[in-house]
Amino acid sequence: MNNLRELTLRGTILGAFITVIFTASNVYLGLKVGLTFSSAIPAAVISMAILKLFSGSTILENNMVQTQASAAGTLSSIIFVLPGLLMIGYWQDFPFWLTFAICAAGGMLGVLFSIPLRHVMVVKSNLPYPEGVAAAEILKAGSKSDNKEANDGLKDILFGGIIASIVSLFTNGFRLLSESTAYWFTTGKSIFQLPMGFSLALLSAGYLIGIMSGIAILIGTIIGWVFGVPILSAITDYDTSQPLSKVAMGFWAKDIRFIGAGVIAIAAVWTLLTLIKPMIEGLKISFKSMRSDVSGNDIASTERDLSPKAILLIMGGMLVILLVTFYSFIADSGLSAGMAWTLVFCAVLFAFIMGFLVAAACGYMAGLVGSSASPISGIAIVAVVVISLILLGLGEANGMLASIEGSNFATALALFTTSAVLAIACISNDNLQDLKTGHLVNATPWKQQVALLLGCVVGAIVIAPILEILYNAYGFTGALPRSDMDTTQVLAAPQATLMTTIAKGIFAHQLDWTMILIGLALGAVIIIIDLILAQNKSNFRIPALAVGLGIYLPPSITTPIFIGTLLSWIIKRNAYKKAKAQNLDPEEQFKKADRKAALIASGLIVGESLVGVLLAIVIVISITNGGNDAPLAIPLDLGMLPQLLGLFVFVGICTFFIRRALSAIKK
């Protein structure tokens, strides 16, 4: 029997505090660049450092804190869809209770759906679970050391956070550093650019995903901007009086990114298809295991999940909440009660079934390649297309789409339903990583599952107000709260923009499927190439999802990500070289350098993102009191200097990042 402290009040409060920080960071980062990060490892380090100040802290208590925090950090991926409701004008703000309910109910269902998978996908599986294993190693090392391991880790996170905060303040606050630069030129009519982004958060995200995904993203960027945009600009008559950047970004937004969407979609579908057999086998074994648990057999605490009765009870409660939430969403549509309830049941049933399927797939995929590489964006694209086609059939049968208002409502309902699916998928994408960590440190599964449920509630409480603040401070692409806003500071919300465009196009019968079909074909070719590489046991692989992201995201985002992946390769290579020169174990020394680099990277992400949120609060206060939306900006016309300074600072931090990571290698 395990008598160590595990699920405690102080741990729950600390977990809630860390949850708020990482949720705010992830919401900002997701809206700005379309990416989120796993918060499990930095949460574990922060928890160890803080709980060591109190008597009786244990490895299991620390594990509960990181479990709770990582759940909410992942839930923030729901912002990949929700801003679309403002982009189409259906919402004017983010209603707290509707936003909270869809996030909390979807997230908690994601937790419940992943519980039956734990036995086969965690306990009996050989899946690597990279983030889960890494978090367990950090917890074990911290519990054995005399507080030094935790303190050093916290220093690395704080170091990264302070550096990124200062740079972000000078970039987005004082406006003395540029976020990106690009040199545009033409060859004939073809438009080209040499781009570079300077975001430290994206640099860090690149480090965390590794060189293989980085090369795939670079391939996608080359497809989009060395071939796609130049070819389209060469064969299209465009207004030569317009800036090249505006013309080229127009081609990308209207055509090229839909090729990326097609690649991402087929990558997600292929993932689901390849996982059908192991998922079915896993579910059979898991349900059999749960039935044997109910039969009264004495089970060790390290194997005890929430009981089937508790799961069904909570699941029933969440379904009721979803029914009420969807009815509240649909109630103002002016539809008859019969049609309204038909749509409510249709949406909830779709979210439930699709959510369960993607929960299993995302959980398995996260265990296979890590949470960062799991195809969340692709699943969102597939979900929004399927539910839009279902609602299109229903709407045309009963005349709901006869008016512009009806079509707009159907688009909104498709997006709202997709957000529920995404909440389920995002949580399950990370849950099995947490349960793997718990399994390795001998935690009690049912207590972890309670912590995950708590994390969902705390994260859901935070998401709506953070979205509201960011919207009023910066606005989103296609949705500005005020007409006089600085459009250079607008949050792109790339996934939400794409989902909205797809849904609107389907209901208006105006979606150009040509580019999506090209993307599907291109994705199929990439998958075949990757299968051939796998067949030949090549160390080099080309993940189709990453290629799709390279096409689908603008170069100002993909370039710093690629530089980050390059840093991971440089650090690994130099760590091995340095270790061999000192007659040390290369693998062990690389792990030390990699851990240090990962914690610095986490700090850089959190620092940049939190300053973005804090600046948003300052901007909202300024506007409320009659000020402008750049209250801290220093009004100087510096020409190209901010871009040159931005590049200089970025290169300097990259160099320092490598040196600090390698400083972990000591005799």
XYZ file of C-alpha atoms in Angstrom:
667
model
C 0.000 0.000 0.000
C 1.319 3.481 -0.913
C 1.374 5.809 2.131
C 3.241 8.732 0.547
C 1.445 12.069 0.224
C -0.098 12.335 -3.202
C -3.249 14.377 -3.863
C -2.961 17.217 -1.315
C -4.627 20.598 -0.819
C -1.358 22.529 -1.133
C -0.449 20.568 -4.257
C -3.865 21.262 -5.771
C -3.543 25.007 -5.059
C -0.014 25.078 -6.523
C -1.229 23.077 -9.519
C -4.049 25.580 -10.074
C -1.589 28.494 -9.940
C 0.783 26.876 -12.453
C -2.234 25.961 -14.574
C -3.275 29.610 -14.867
C 0.248 30.641 -15.940
C 0.640 27.954 -18.595
C -2.922 28.273 -19.883
C -2.475 32.023 -20.402
C 0.876 31.401 -22.125
C -0.542 28.713 -24.394
C -3.628 30.741 -25.344
C -1.449 33.694 -26.391
C 1.060 31.534 -28.274
C -1.693 29.550 -30.008
C -3.480 32.694 -31.191
C -0.279 34.373 -32.304
C 1.438 31.577 -34.193
C -0.835 28.521 -34.148
C 1.300 26.387 -31.812
C 1.075 25.344 -28.164
C 3.602 23.592 -25.935
C 3.529 20.779 -23.396
C 3.742 22.174 -19.869
C 4.388 18.878 -18.031
C 8.183 19.155 -17.695
C 8.446 22.826 -16.615
C 5.472 22.300 -14.271
C 7.296 19.357 -12.652
C 10.444 21.435 -12.129
C 8.556 24.429 -10.680
C 6.561 22.122 -8.407
C 9.701 20.414 -7.080
C 11.407 23.716 -6.333
C 8.393 25.182 -4.494
C 7.236 22.083 -2.589
C 10.795 21.477 -1.341
C 10.269 24.606 0.774
C 7.591 22.717 2.743
C 8.058 19.661 4.917
C 7.010 16.230 3.734
C 6.853 16.869 -0.016
C 7.047 13.691 -2.091
C 7.664 12.658 -5.667
C 4.003 11.623 -5.919
C 2.779 15.041 -4.765
C 4.991 16.699 -7.397
C 3.628 14.306 -9.993
C 0.058 15.355 -9.149
C 0.945 19.035 -9.586
C 2.472 18.528 -13.039
C -0.443 16.275 -14.016
C -2.979 18.961 -13.132
C -0.997 21.748 -14.828
C -0.352 19.837 -18.045
C -4.069 19.064 -18.450
C -5.024 22.729 -18.567
C -2.063 23.675 -20.750
C -3.244 21.225 -23.375
C -6.894 22.279 -23.108
C -5.908 25.746 -24.357
C -5.617 24.263 -27.863
C -9.395 24.766 -28.081
C -8.569 28.328 -29.154
C -7.682 26.847 -32.552
C -11.428 27.065 -33.331
C -13.378 29.343 -30.946
C -12.122 32.727 -32.338
C -13.819 31.791 -35.610
C -17.164 32.655 -33.989
C -16.012 36.280 -33.765
C -14.545 36.191 -37.274
C -17.973 35.414 -38.758
C -19.672 37.961 -36.495
C -21.806 35.397 -34.653
C -20.244 36.321 -31.310
C -19.154 39.843 -30.367
C -17.196 38.600 -27.358
C -16.518 35.318 -25.541
C -19.541 34.501 -23.307
C -18.005 33.164 -20.108
C -20.459 30.367 -19.306
C -20.686 28.979 -22.846
C -16.893 29.086 -23.277
C -16.305 27.591 -19.828
C -18.882 24.821 -20.358
C -17.611 23.696 -23.777
C -13.985 23.689 -22.525
C -14.706 21.957 -19.209
C -17.177 19.353 -20.518
C -15.062 18.549 -23.581
C -11.865 18.378 -21.552
C -13.352 16.152 -18.854
C -14.766 13.792 -21.490
C -11.258 13.621 -22.964
C -9.946 12.548 -19.558
C -12.684 9.920 -19.151
C -12.183 8.549 -22.678
C -8.475 8.029 -22.021
C -8.985 6.054 -18.777
C -9.940 2.740 -20.473
C -6.817 3.062 -22.638
C -4.349 3.317 -19.740
C -3.922 -0.395 -19.096
C -3.072 -1.392 -22.647
C -1.419 1.799 -23.918
C 0.613 2.618 -20.809
C 1.079 -0.441 -18.584
C 1.285 -3.166 -21.237
C 2.675 -1.061 -24.091
C 6.165 -0.462 -25.444
C 5.225 3.005 -26.743
C 8.069 5.434 -25.894
C 6.001 8.352 -24.461
C 8.895 10.858 -24.784
C 7.450 13.683 -22.642
C 6.016 11.267 -20.064
C 9.306 9.413 -19.595
C 11.284 12.684 -19.479
C 8.965 14.101 -16.792
C 9.346 10.894 -14.738
C 13.148 11.078 -14.967
C 13.092 14.689 -13.777
C 10.812 13.810 -10.849
C 13.025 10.872 -9.849
C 16.211 12.923 -10.092
C 14.641 15.735 -8.069
C 13.473 13.376 -5.335
C 16.949 11.858 -4.942
C 18.950 15.093 -4.952
C 19.269 17.524 -2.070
C 17.116 20.176 -3.728
C 19.945 21.104 -6.146
C 18.364 19.391 -9.158
C 15.065 21.218 -8.672
C 16.727 24.571 -7.961
C 19.003 24.331 -11.013
C 16.016 23.449 -13.172
C 14.001 26.361 -11.813
C 16.960 28.690 -12.466
C 17.059 27.524 -16.102
C 13.328 28.193 -16.528
C 13.621 31.608 -14.846
C 16.697 32.446 -16.935
C 14.814 31.713 -20.160
C 11.721 33.501 -18.883
C 13.592 36.700 -17.944
C 15.490 36.837 -21.260
C 12.305 36.318 -23.297
C 10.345 38.802 -21.165
C 12.905 41.561 -21.755
C 13.091 40.878 -25.503
C 9.297 40.683 -25.784
C 8.910 43.974 -23.891
C 11.310 45.725 -26.275
C 9.604 44.094 -29.272
C 5.875 44.289 -28.532
C 5.903 46.959 -25.817
C 8.502 49.600 -26.693
C 8.497 48.563 -30.410
C 12.288 49.009 -30.652
C 12.945 45.479 -31.957
C 11.235 43.873 -34.934
C 9.508 40.463 -34.753
C 10.565 39.498 -38.273
C 12.130 40.696 -41.490
C 11.910 39.704 -45.147
C 13.593 40.663 -48.412
C 11.147 40.524 -51.332
C 12.193 40.302 -54.978
C 10.905 39.153 -58.364
C 12.283 37.038 -61.177
C 10.122 37.868 -64.151
C 6.644 37.939 -62.620
C 7.456 35.347 -59.947
C 7.563 36.715 -56.392
C 10.136 35.370 -53.918
C 11.158 36.267 -50.388
C 14.025 35.630 -47.993
C 12.215 35.555 -44.626
C 13.315 35.413 -41.002
C 11.280 35.489 -37.793
C 12.823 36.387 -34.437
C 10.352 34.879 -31.950
C 12.141 33.203 -29.029
C 9.003 31.181 -28.249
C 9.060 29.700 -31.752
C 12.809 29.117 -31.545
C 12.147 27.137 -28.369
C 9.215 25.241 -29.881
C 11.570 24.219 -32.681
C 14.134 22.937 -30.194
C 11.503 20.792 -28.492
C 10.233 19.119 -31.705
C 13.711 18.172 -32.982
C 15.617 18.253 -36.263
C 13.592 15.650 -38.182
C 10.350 17.591 -37.850
C 12.308 20.779 -38.552
C 13.555 19.471 -41.896
C 9.995 18.423 -42.784
C 8.704 21.915 -41.903
C 11.486 23.419 -44.050
C 10.436 21.171 -46.952
C 6.879 22.478 -46.547
C 8.090 26.090 -46.503
C 10.099 25.465 -49.685
C 7.063 23.869 -51.387
C 4.932 26.883 -50.486
C 7.347 29.746 -51.066
C 9.991 28.511 -53.529
C 7.444 26.770 -55.766
C 3.833 27.598 -54.819
C 3.727 31.400 -54.564
C 6.281 32.003 -57.386
C 4.353 29.718 -59.781
C 0.990 31.312 -58.950
C 2.395 34.836 -59.291
C 4.019 33.893 -62.614
C 0.753 32.662 -64.177
C -1.568 35.276 -62.628
C -2.046 38.920 -63.562
C -1.634 40.917 -60.367
C -1.548 44.617 -59.526
C 2.134 45.572 -59.811
C 1.492 48.841 -57.963
C 0.801 46.857 -54.776
C 3.684 45.914 -52.422
C 5.141 42.493 -53.277
C 4.529 41.315 -49.717
C 0.799 42.092 -49.948
C 0.415 40.333 -53.310
C 2.393 37.254 -52.230
C 0.598 36.919 -48.885
C -2.671 37.169 -50.817
C -1.683 34.161 -52.954
C -0.648 32.283 -49.819
C -3.836 33.081 -47.876
C -6.204 32.350 -50.782
C -4.525 29.283 -52.282
C -1.257 27.925 -50.906
C -2.281 27.403 -47.283
C -5.172 25.194 -48.456
C -2.563 22.863 -49.975
C -1.081 22.696 -46.467
C -4.548 22.026 -45.036
C -4.969 19.108 -47.451
C -1.600 17.632 -46.447
C -2.437 17.989 -42.737
C -5.897 16.450 -43.239
C -4.647 13.341 -45.053
C -1.850 12.962 -42.476
C -4.498 12.929 -39.737
C -6.748 10.473 -41.606
C -3.787 8.191 -42.335
C -2.850 8.265 -38.655
C -6.403 7.290 -37.674
C -6.466 4.449 -40.227
C -3.132 3.009 -39.103
C -4.302 3.055 -35.490
C -7.686 1.335 -35.964
C -6.382 -2.185 -35.293
C -4.248 -1.405 -32.195
C -7.029 0.854 -30.850
C -9.692 -1.870 -31.125
C -7.402 -4.464 -29.534
C -6.462 -2.019 -26.798
C -10.070 -1.157 -26.014
C -11.028 -4.839 -25.775
C -8.239 -5.552 -23.296
C -8.916 -2.372 -21.315
C -12.647 -3.000 -20.914
C -11.935 -6.618 -19.960
C -9.493 -5.334 -17.332
C -12.060 -2.849 -16.000
C -14.706 -5.597 -15.731
C -12.312 -7.725 -13.711
C -11.700 -4.731 -11.445
C -15.433 -4.497 -10.742
C -15.596 -8.190 -9.856
C -14.056 -7.417 -6.470
C -10.476 -8.537 -7.053
C -7.986 -6.809 -4.769
C -6.023 -4.366 -6.921
C -2.758 -2.632 -6.069
C -3.074 1.140 -5.608
C -0.734 1.659 -8.576
C -3.261 -0.095 -10.836
C -6.525 1.396 -9.550
C -8.366 3.673 -12.017
C -11.558 5.582 -11.358
C -14.311 2.974 -11.087
C -16.558 2.328 -14.116
C -19.467 3.611 -12.008
C -17.679 6.917 -11.339
C -16.672 7.206 -15.003
C -20.253 6.661 -16.211
C -21.630 9.072 -13.603
C -19.229 11.886 -14.550
C -19.695 11.117 -18.250
C -23.471 11.382 -17.857
C -23.054 14.724 -16.106
C -20.811 16.018 -18.895
C -23.298 14.912 -21.553
C -26.064 16.824 -19.750
C -23.803 19.906 -19.623
C -23.092 19.553 -23.356
C -26.822 19.238 -24.122
C -27.604 22.381 -22.103
C -24.624 24.235 -23.621
C -25.559 23.419 -27.209
C -29.220 24.256 -26.567
C -28.160 27.639 -25.134
C -26.035 28.198 -28.234
C -28.889 27.269 -30.599
C -31.784 28.846 -28.643
C -31.387 32.323 -30.209
C -31.332 31.014 -33.786
C -35.083 31.396 -34.299
C -35.496 27.731 -35.272
C -38.489 25.676 -34.187
C -38.093 23.702 -30.956
C -38.118 20.420 -32.881
C -35.363 21.509 -35.276
C -33.346 23.070 -32.450
C -33.345 19.839 -30.421
C -32.526 17.831 -33.566
C -29.420 19.968 -34.056
C -28.549 19.749 -30.346
C -28.629 15.936 -30.336
C -26.818 15.789 -33.683
C -24.006 18.075 -32.458
C -23.606 16.335 -29.080
C -23.674 12.866 -30.657
C -21.070 13.912 -33.234
C -18.832 15.460 -30.563
C -19.172 12.338 -28.387
C -18.461 9.738 -31.105
C -15.816 11.721 -32.994
C -14.297 12.752 -29.680
C -13.941 9.159 -28.503
C -12.299 8.087 -31.779
C -9.817 10.953 -31.813
C -9.152 10.543 -28.078
C -7.915 7.015 -28.682
C -5.974 8.017 -31.797
C -4.364 11.091 -30.234
C -3.451 9.179 -27.093
C -1.761 6.451 -29.115
C -0.017 8.939 -31.412
C 1.242 11.002 -28.475
C 2.700 7.841 -26.963
C 4.358 6.988 -30.258
C 5.956 10.310 -31.213
C 5.104 12.750 -28.412
C 2.332 15.275 -27.840
C 3.955 17.922 -30.055
C 3.773 15.748 -33.175
C 0.204 14.533 -32.662
C -2.073 15.674 -35.530
C -4.435 17.997 -33.619
C -4.692 20.530 -36.485
C -5.471 17.767 -38.963
C -8.168 16.324 -36.716
C -9.737 19.783 -36.402
C -9.810 20.130 -40.203
C -11.397 16.688 -40.622
C -13.939 17.412 -37.858
C -15.013 20.794 -39.252
C -15.426 19.357 -42.768
C -17.475 16.349 -41.586
C -19.810 18.287 -39.252
C -20.225 21.032 -41.879
C -21.286 18.463 -44.484
C -23.728 16.872 -41.988
C -25.269 20.256 -41.143
C -25.316 21.164 -44.839
C -27.460 18.094 -45.538
C -29.806 18.852 -42.624
C -29.984 22.552 -43.468
C -30.806 22.065 -47.130
C -33.491 19.516 -46.253
C -35.375 21.893 -43.933
C -34.586 25.265 -45.541
C -32.341 26.485 -42.712
C -29.714 27.647 -45.220
C -32.138 29.658 -47.361
C -31.032 32.936 -45.748
C -27.640 34.506 -45.066
C -28.436 34.429 -41.340
C -29.210 30.706 -41.521
C -25.949 29.980 -43.326
C -24.024 32.057 -40.760
C -25.704 30.172 -37.906
C -24.830 26.802 -39.478
C -21.206 27.935 -39.831
C -21.172 28.987 -36.174
C -22.671 25.673 -35.027
C -20.092 23.727 -37.060
C -17.270 25.690 -35.401
C -18.776 25.337 -31.914
C -19.191 21.569 -32.372
C -15.618 21.256 -33.649
C -14.406 23.097 -30.544
C -15.993 20.378 -28.370
C -14.248 17.655 -30.408
C -10.970 19.537 -30.138
C -11.289 19.908 -26.351
C -11.649 16.126 -26.084
C -8.775 15.444 -28.495
C -6.373 17.957 -26.933
C -6.750 16.589 -23.423
C -6.442 12.923 -24.397
C -3.398 13.905 -26.457
C -1.586 14.678 -23.216
C -3.321 12.512 -20.592
C -1.610 9.254 -21.434
C 1.769 11.030 -21.188
C 0.839 12.029 -17.625
C -0.386 8.528 -16.794
C 2.895 7.124 -18.154
C 4.806 9.463 -15.835
C 2.617 8.298 -12.947
C 3.168 4.644 -13.833
C 6.951 5.126 -13.784
C 6.922 6.841 -10.365
C 4.331 4.425 -8.863
C 1.510 6.961 -8.590
C -2.139 6.048 -7.992
C -3.945 6.299 -11.371
C -7.354 7.315 -10.010
C -5.812 10.201 -8.075
C -4.034 11.349 -11.243
C -7.321 11.169 -13.095
C -8.943 13.370 -10.439
C -6.054 15.846 -10.833
C -6.606 15.859 -14.601
C -10.313 16.590 -14.121
C -9.438 19.449 -11.741
C -6.958 20.791 -14.293
C -9.706 20.877 -16.928
C -11.979 22.941 -14.674
C -9.251 25.449 -13.718
C -8.100 25.804 -17.331
C -11.672 26.277 -18.553
C -12.217 29.074 -16.001
C -9.146 30.941 -17.288
C -9.592 30.544 -21.051
C -12.630 32.829 -21.579
C -11.254 35.940 -19.779
C -7.809 35.504 -21.380
C -9.421 35.275 -24.832
C -11.497 38.373 -24.068
C -8.458 40.403 -22.959
C -6.358 39.372 -25.975
C -9.218 40.082 -28.394
C -9.806 43.583 -27.028
C -6.079 44.370 -26.918
C -4.895 42.969 -30.249
C -7.890 41.694 -32.226
C -7.835 38.629 -34.492
C -7.380 38.349 -38.236
C -10.806 39.171 -39.676
C -12.214 40.253 -36.295
C -11.242 43.639 -34.846
C -13.104 45.134 -31.863
C -12.217 48.679 -33.051
C -11.651 50.083 -36.525
C -8.592 52.175 -35.565
C -6.478 49.245 -34.300
C -2.824 48.685 -35.233
C -3.137 45.828 -37.739
C 0.556 44.922 -37.381
C -0.181 43.673 -33.846
C -3.252 41.581 -34.749
C -3.140 37.946 -33.562
C -3.249 35.743 -36.668
C -5.133 32.810 -35.064
C -4.134 30.738 -38.133
C -6.097 27.570 -37.340
C -9.277 29.463 -36.445
C -8.972 31.497 -39.654
C -8.607 28.329 -41.716
C -11.459 26.431 -39.994
C -13.739 29.438 -40.473
C -12.849 29.753 -44.159
C -13.497 26.040 -44.741
C -16.852 26.041 -42.906
C -18.045 29.240 -44.617
C -16.979 27.899 -48.005
C -18.892 24.633 -47.525
C -22.172 26.323 -46.529
C -21.891 28.958 -49.265
C -20.889 26.313 -51.872
C -17.858 28.511 -52.586
C -14.998 26.449 -51.205
C -12.374 25.929 -53.895
C -11.511 22.270 -53.431
C -8.723 22.369 -56.051
C -5.942 23.390 -53.672
C -7.202 21.058 -50.933
C -7.210 18.150 -53.416
C -3.673 19.070 -54.523
C -2.710 18.995 -50.838
C -4.353 15.595 -50.366
C -2.421 14.218 -53.361
C 0.840 15.787 -52.173
C 0.255 14.418 -48.674
C -0.331 10.932 -50.093
C 2.998 11.131 -51.966
C 4.816 12.254 -48.796
C 3.231 9.410 -46.790
C 4.371 6.884 -49.425
C 7.923 8.298 -49.350
C 7.911 8.111 -45.547
C 6.695 4.491 -45.672
C 9.519 3.605 -48.079
C 12.036 5.230 -45.710
C 10.548 3.253 -42.808
C 10.673 0.026 -44.841
C 14.374 0.608 -45.507
C 14.927 1.293 -41.771
C 16.222 4.788 -42.548
C 17.023 7.099 -39.639
C 15.635 9.952 -41.728
C 11.857 10.309 -41.936
C 9.492 12.891 -43.457
C 6.375 13.278 -41.267
C 3.575 14.498 -43.552
C 1.995 16.510 -40.742
C 5.130 18.631 -40.320
C 5.403 19.202 -44.090
C 1.777 20.353 -44.088
C 2.488 22.776 -41.232
C 5.423 24.178 -43.216
C 3.081 24.995 -46.111
C 0.196 26.127 -43.915
C 2.086 28.507 -41.580
C 3.744 31.713 -42.870
C 7.579 31.774 -43.171
C 7.913 34.328 -40.362
C 6.710 31.474 -38.114
C 8.394 28.467 -39.741
C 11.890 30.000 -40.010
C 12.528 30.438 -36.256
C 11.014 26.984 -35.676
C 13.528 25.497 -38.123
C 16.407 27.420 -36.503
C 15.298 25.935 -33.170
C 15.392 22.402 -34.579
C 18.855 23.179 -35.956
C 19.964 24.191 -32.452
C 18.785 20.803 -31.137
C 21.000 19.075 -33.718
C 23.998 21.328 -32.955
C 23.655 20.764 -29.197
C 23.378 16.987 -29.616
C 26.385 16.832 -31.925
C 28.550 19.027 -29.693
C 27.418 17.266 -26.509
C 28.612 13.922 -27.880
C 31.876 15.467 -29.077
C 32.532 17.232 -25.759
C 31.680 14.120 -23.724
C 34.028 11.906 -25.758
C 36.831 14.457 -25.397
C 36.419 14.261 -21.597
C 36.039 10.437 -21.556
C 32.447 10.699 -20.325
C 29.375 8.682 -21.319
C 28.087 10.589 -24.421
C 24.444 9.520 -24.024
C 24.328 10.464 -20.338
C 25.965 13.838 -20.952
C 23.660 14.609 -23.876
C 20.657 13.925 -21.621
C 21.984 16.531 -19.180
C 22.507 19.112 -21.930
C 19.144 18.320 -23.507
C 17.322 18.645 -20.177
C 18.954 22.013 -19.503
C 18.135 23.233 -23.014
C 14.524 22.017 -22.767
C 14.002 23.900 -19.494
C 15.544 27.100 -20.903
C 13.307 26.678 -23.964
C 10.245 26.284 -21.736
C 11.224 29.473 -19.922
C 11.627 31.356 -23.209
C 8.150 30.242 -24.309
C 6.470 31.167 -21.028
C 8.342 34.484 -20.744
C 7.413 35.708 -24.219
C 3.814 34.524 -23.929
C 3.172 35.945 -20.453
C 4.524 39.362 -21.448
C 2.138 39.240 -24.420
C -0.775 38.640 -22.022
C 0.400 41.329 -19.545
C 0.827 43.852 -22.372
C -2.715 43.010 -23.476
C -3.982 43.951 -20.000
C -2.013 47.245 -20.169
C -3.469 47.977 -23.626
C -7.049 47.282 -22.487
C -6.568 49.599 -19.464
C -5.113 52.278 -21.761
C -8.015 52.066 -24.221
C -10.593 52.047 -21.419
C -9.114 55.314 -20.119
C -9.065 57.010 -23.532
C -5.481 56.108 -24.472
C -4.171 54.334 -27.586
C -3.418 50.663 -28.277
C 0.358 51.117 -28.022
C 0.755 52.849 -24.641
C 4.395 51.781 -24.146
C 5.613 52.342 -27.724
C 8.505 54.803 -28.085
C 7.573 57.076 -31.030
C 10.793 56.986 -33.051
C 11.187 56.491 -36.808
C 14.147 54.115 -36.848
C 13.789 52.786 -40.400
C 15.521 49.396 -40.772
C 17.210 49.575 -37.364
C 14.547 47.540 -35.444
C 14.919 44.690 -37.958
C 18.727 44.740 -37.709
C 18.577 44.904 -33.908
C 16.025 42.076 -33.865
C 18.342 39.907 -35.976
C 21.376 40.768 -33.821
C 19.554 39.909 -30.562
C 18.142 36.683 -32.055
C 21.572 35.448 -33.217
C 23.114 36.395 -29.869
C 20.501 34.461 -27.891
C 20.886 31.408 -30.173
C 24.639 31.404 -29.488
C 24.144 31.841 -25.740
C 21.448 29.133 -25.729
C 23.904 26.584 -27.172
C 26.684 27.524 -24.738
C 24.442 27.418 -21.670
C 23.001 24.019 -22.661
C 26.480 22.550 -23.170
C 27.617 23.941 -19.798
C 25.675 21.034 -18.236
C 28.463 18.701 -19.399
C 31.029 18.618 -16.619
C 33.622 16.111 -15.509
